[in-house]
């Protein structure tokens, strides 16, 4: 037997433990990254829902601003709140406001419709604000 053989006993065990520890750290890091990525996707979905709710609020405001039996822009509507119960937008609501700027010498009358929507699901809440200006 070699004199160095006694010193080298158990080195395979130490290498195996080292590899197991390194692999465990790698798996833990990947799991944490996956959890963060999953949370980001959920936030993006709720943000998209809030955006679509704000867009629906804008469309509702424009319908009030330009009803089917009216010929043009005469003024603003009073603000309103729209709650959504459909499957895709459940838990969302939109607050719609209108601001009217009368015509001047060189500018036509303008109405600014603003919709601020918020969606809440569990501990997560997102909001989006959209605005559009329309004239005659």
PDB file of C-alpha atoms in Angstrom:
ATOM      1  CA  UNK A   1       0.000   0.000   0.000  1.00  0.00           C
ATOM      2  CA  UNK A   2       1.247   3.471  -0.818  1.00  0.00           C
ATOM      3  CA  UNK A   3       2.023   5.828   2.025  1.00  0.00           C
ATOM      4  CA  UNK A   4      -0.298   8.449   0.438  1.00  0.00           C
ATOM      5  CA  UNK A   5      -3.227   6.017   0.215  1.00  0.00           C
ATOM      6  CA  UNK A   6      -4.204   6.626   3.839  1.00  0.00           C
ATOM      7  CA  UNK A   7      -4.431  10.398   3.257  1.00  0.00           C
ATOM      8  CA  UNK A   8      -6.644   9.982   0.195  1.00  0.00           C
ATOM      9  CA  UNK A   9      -9.288   7.813   1.827  1.00  0.00           C
ATOM     10  CA  UNK A  10     -12.706   9.560   1.871  1.00  0.00           C
ATOM     11  CA  UNK A  11     -11.890  12.086  -0.845  1.00  0.00           C
ATOM     12  CA  UNK A  12     -14.689  10.708  -3.053  1.00  0.00           C
ATOM     13  CA  UNK A  13     -17.121  11.278  -0.193  1.00  0.00           C
ATOM     14  CA  UNK A  14     -15.991  14.893   0.173  1.00  0.00           C
ATOM     15  CA  UNK A  15     -16.361  15.453  -3.582  1.00  0.00           C
ATOM     16  CA  UNK A  16     -19.849  13.946  -3.529  1.00  0.00           C
ATOM     17  CA  UNK A  17     -20.909  16.206  -0.630  1.00  0.00           C
ATOM     18  CA  UNK A  18     -19.436  19.239  -2.413  1.00  0.00           C
ATOM     19  CA  UNK A  19     -21.319  18.413  -5.630  1.00  0.00           C
ATOM     20  CA  UNK A  20     -24.574  17.873  -3.728  1.00  0.00           C
ATOM     21  CA  UNK A  21     -24.211  21.233  -1.962  1.00  0.00           C
ATOM     22  CA  UNK A  22     -23.452  23.074  -5.216  1.00  0.00           C
ATOM     23  CA  UNK A  23     -26.387  21.425  -7.008  1.00  0.00           C
ATOM     24  CA  UNK A  24     -28.705  22.246  -4.089  1.00  0.00           C
ATOM     25  CA  UNK A  25     -27.719  25.908  -4.231  1.00  0.00           C
ATOM     26  CA  UNK A  26     -28.271  25.937  -7.981  1.00  0.00           C
ATOM     27  CA  UNK A  27     -31.730  24.381  -7.639  1.00  0.00           C
ATOM     28  CA  UNK A  28     -32.670  26.831  -4.854  1.00  0.00           C
ATOM     29  CA  UNK A  29     -31.578  29.789  -7.001  1.00  0.00           C
ATOM     30  CA  UNK A  30     -33.560  28.563  -9.985  1.00  0.00           C
ATOM     31  CA  UNK A  31     -36.647  28.001  -7.820  1.00  0.00           C
ATOM     32  CA  UNK A  32     -36.432  31.551  -6.446  1.00  0.00           C
ATOM     33  CA  UNK A  33     -36.031  32.963  -9.947  1.00  0.00           C
ATOM     34  CA  UNK A  34     -39.053  30.967 -11.146  1.00  0.00           C
ATOM     35  CA  UNK A  35     -41.162  32.271  -8.246  1.00  0.00           C
ATOM     36  CA  UNK A  36     -40.209  35.889  -9.073  1.00  0.00           C
ATOM     37  CA  UNK A  37     -40.978  35.327 -12.741  1.00  0.00           C
ATOM     38  CA  UNK A  38     -44.376  33.853 -11.879  1.00  0.00           C
ATOM     39  CA  UNK A  39     -45.212  36.934  -9.790  1.00  0.00           C
ATOM     40  CA  UNK A  40     -44.222  39.198 -12.680  1.00  0.00           C
ATOM     41  CA  UNK A  41     -46.531  37.354 -15.071  1.00  0.00           C
ATOM     42  CA  UNK A  42     -49.441  37.650 -12.629  1.00  0.00           C
ATOM     43  CA  UNK A  43     -48.808  41.390 -12.264  1.00  0.00           C
ATOM     44  CA  UNK A  44     -48.707  41.795 -16.054  1.00  0.00           C
ATOM     45  CA  UNK A  45     -52.045  39.995 -16.424  1.00  0.00           C
ATOM     46  CA  UNK A  46     -53.696  42.238 -13.839  1.00  0.00           C
ATOM     47  CA  UNK A  47     -52.119  45.307 -15.466  1.00  0.00           C
ATOM     48  CA  UNK A  48     -53.564  44.291 -18.817  1.00  0.00           C
ATOM     49  CA  UNK A  49     -56.971  43.819 -17.220  1.00  0.00           C
ATOM     50  CA  UNK A  50     -56.768  47.302 -15.704  1.00  0.00           C
ATOM     51  CA  UNK A  51     -55.761  48.735 -19.098  1.00  0.00           C
ATOM     52  CA  UNK A  52     -58.712  47.047 -20.809  1.00  0.00           C
ATOM     53  CA  UNK A  53     -61.098  48.230 -18.075  1.00  0.00           C
ATOM     54  CA  UNK A  54     -59.832  51.812 -18.542  1.00  0.00           C
ATOM     55  CA  UNK A  55     -60.313  51.480 -22.295  1.00  0.00           C
ATOM     56  CA  UNK A  56     -63.877  50.221 -21.756  1.00  0.00           C
ATOM     57  CA  UNK A  57     -64.512  53.205 -19.500  1.00  0.00           C
ATOM     58  CA  UNK A  58     -63.246  55.543 -22.228  1.00  0.00           C
ATOM     59  CA  UNK A  59     -65.542  53.919 -24.759  1.00  0.00           C
ATOM     60  CA  UNK A  60     -68.499  54.308 -22.390  1.00  0.00           C
ATOM     61  CA  UNK A  61     -67.587  57.968 -21.912  1.00  0.00           C
ATOM     62  CA  UNK A  62     -67.406  58.556 -25.656  1.00  0.00           C
ATOM     63  CA  UNK A  63     -70.850  56.975 -26.090  1.00  0.00           C
ATOM     64  CA  UNK A  64     -72.198  59.430 -23.496  1.00  0.00           C
ATOM     65  CA  UNK A  65     -70.356  62.300 -25.177  1.00  0.00           C
ATOM     66  CA  UNK A  66     -71.647  61.462 -28.653  1.00  0.00           C
ATOM     67  CA  UNK A  67     -75.073  59.833 -28.291  1.00  0.00           C
ATOM     68  CA  UNK A  68     -76.716  58.407 -31.414  1.00  0.00           C
ATOM     69  CA  UNK A  69     -79.336  61.183 -31.625  1.00  0.00           C
ATOM     70  CA  UNK A  70     -76.923  64.121 -31.188  1.00  0.00           C
ATOM     71  CA  UNK A  71     -75.224  65.936 -34.046  1.00  0.00           C
ATOM     72  CA  UNK A  72     -72.095  67.233 -32.348  1.00  0.00           C
ATOM     73  CA  UNK A  73     -70.107  68.065 -29.266  1.00  0.00           C
ATOM     74  CA  UNK A  74     -72.086  70.433 -27.055  1.00  0.00           C
ATOM     75  CA  UNK A  75     -70.757  69.763 -23.566  1.00  0.00           C
ATOM     76  CA  UNK A  76     -69.562  67.125 -21.121  1.00  0.00           C
ATOM     77  CA  UNK A  77     -71.301  64.438 -19.169  1.00  0.00           C
ATOM     78  CA  UNK A  78     -71.123  64.083 -15.422  1.00  0.00           C
ATOM     79  CA  UNK A  79     -68.528  61.603 -14.236  1.00  0.00           C
ATOM     80  CA  UNK A  80     -69.554  58.024 -13.647  1.00  0.00           C
ATOM     81  CA  UNK A  81     -68.229  54.790 -12.231  1.00  0.00           C
ATOM     82  CA  UNK A  82     -68.385  51.514 -14.107  1.00  0.00           C
ATOM     83  CA  UNK A  83     -68.003  48.171 -12.331  1.00  0.00           C
ATOM     84  CA  UNK A  84     -67.162  45.064 -14.318  1.00  0.00           C
ATOM     85  CA  UNK A  85     -68.537  41.636 -13.504  1.00  0.00           C
ATOM     86  CA  UNK A  86     -67.636  39.730 -16.685  1.00  0.00           C
ATOM     87  CA  UNK A  87     -65.191  36.863 -16.307  1.00  0.00           C
ATOM     88  CA  UNK A  88     -62.147  38.663 -17.757  1.00  0.00           C
ATOM     89  CA  UNK A  89     -62.597  41.947 -15.875  1.00  0.00           C
ATOM     90  CA  UNK A  90     -64.148  40.749 -12.613  1.00  0.00           C
ATOM     91  CA  UNK A  91     -62.757  42.767  -9.731  1.00  0.00           C
ATOM     92  CA  UNK A  92     -62.151  45.850 -11.888  1.00  0.00           C
ATOM     93  CA  UNK A  93     -63.810  49.249 -11.919  1.00  0.00           C
ATOM     94  CA  UNK A  94     -63.362  52.416 -13.940  1.00  0.00           C
ATOM     95  CA  UNK A  95     -63.925  56.027 -12.900  1.00  0.00           C
ATOM     96  CA  UNK A  96     -64.659  58.179 -15.961  1.00  0.00           C
ATOM     97  CA  UNK A  97     -64.472  61.994 -15.965  1.00  0.00           C
ATOM     98  CA  UNK A  98     -64.982  64.617 -18.655  1.00  0.00           C
ATOM     99  CA  UNK A  99     -63.541  68.116 -18.914  1.00  0.00           C
ATOM    100  CA  UNK A 100     -64.900  70.529 -21.549  1.00  0.00           C
ATOM    101  CA  UNK A 101     -62.865  73.367 -23.061  1.00  0.00           C
ATOM    102  CA  UNK A 102     -65.118  75.699 -25.103  1.00  0.00           C
ATOM    103  CA  UNK A 103     -64.053  76.880 -28.538  1.00  0.00           C
ATOM    104  CA  UNK A 104     -61.972  80.015 -28.924  1.00  0.00           C
ATOM    105  CA  UNK A 105     -61.152  82.125 -31.995  1.00  0.00           C
ATOM    106  CA  UNK A 106     -58.808  79.649 -33.645  1.00  0.00           C
ATOM    107  CA  UNK A 107     -59.473  76.427 -31.677  1.00  0.00           C
ATOM    108  CA  UNK A 108     -62.530  74.159 -31.751  1.00  0.00           C
ATOM    109  CA  UNK A 109     -64.264  72.998 -28.592  1.00  0.00           C
ATOM    110  CA  UNK A 110     -62.451  70.066 -26.985  1.00  0.00           C
ATOM    111  CA  UNK A 111     -63.612  67.466 -24.498  1.00  0.00           C
ATOM    112  CA  UNK A 112     -61.036  65.476 -22.546  1.00  0.00           C
ATOM    113  CA  UNK A 113     -62.333  62.124 -21.339  1.00  0.00           C
ATOM    114  CA  UNK A 114     -60.218  60.438 -18.670  1.00  0.00           C
ATOM    115  CA  UNK A 115     -60.715  56.912 -17.413  1.00  0.00           C
ATOM    116  CA  UNK A 116     -58.884  55.566 -14.367  1.00  0.00           C
ATOM    117  CA  UNK A 117     -59.379  51.850 -13.874  1.00  0.00           C
ATOM    118  CA  UNK A 118     -58.229  49.709 -10.995  1.00  0.00           C
ATOM    119  CA  UNK A 119     -58.295  45.952 -10.611  1.00  0.00           C
ATOM    120  CA  UNK A 120     -57.803  44.026  -7.416  1.00  0.00           C
ATOM    121  CA  UNK A 121     -57.272  40.341  -6.934  1.00  0.00           C
ATOM    122  CA  UNK A 122     -56.113  39.014  -3.602  1.00  0.00           C
ATOM    123  CA  UNK A 123     -53.176  41.073  -2.359  1.00  0.00           C
ATOM    124  CA  UNK A 124     -52.401  42.497  -5.793  1.00  0.00           C
ATOM    125  CA  UNK A 125     -53.895  45.773  -7.061  1.00  0.00           C
ATOM    126  CA  UNK A 126     -53.098  47.562 -10.310  1.00  0.00           C
ATOM    127  CA  UNK A 127     -54.422  50.696 -11.948  1.00  0.00           C
ATOM    128  CA  UNK A 128     -54.156  52.358 -15.338  1.00  0.00           C
ATOM    129  CA  UNK A 129     -55.228  55.793 -16.523  1.00  0.00           C
ATOM    130  CA  UNK A 130     -56.121  56.569 -20.105  1.00  0.00           C
ATOM    131  CA  UNK A 131     -57.175  59.888 -21.587  1.00  0.00           C
ATOM    132  CA  UNK A 132     -58.478  60.998 -24.966  1.00  0.00           C
ATOM    133  CA  UNK A 133     -59.283  64.441 -26.363  1.00  0.00           C
ATOM    134  CA  UNK A 134     -62.046  64.820 -28.915  1.00  0.00           C
ATOM    135  CA  UNK A 135     -63.337  67.826 -30.826  1.00  0.00           C
ATOM    136  CA  UNK A 136     -66.176  68.535 -33.197  1.00  0.00           C
TER     137      UNK A 136
END
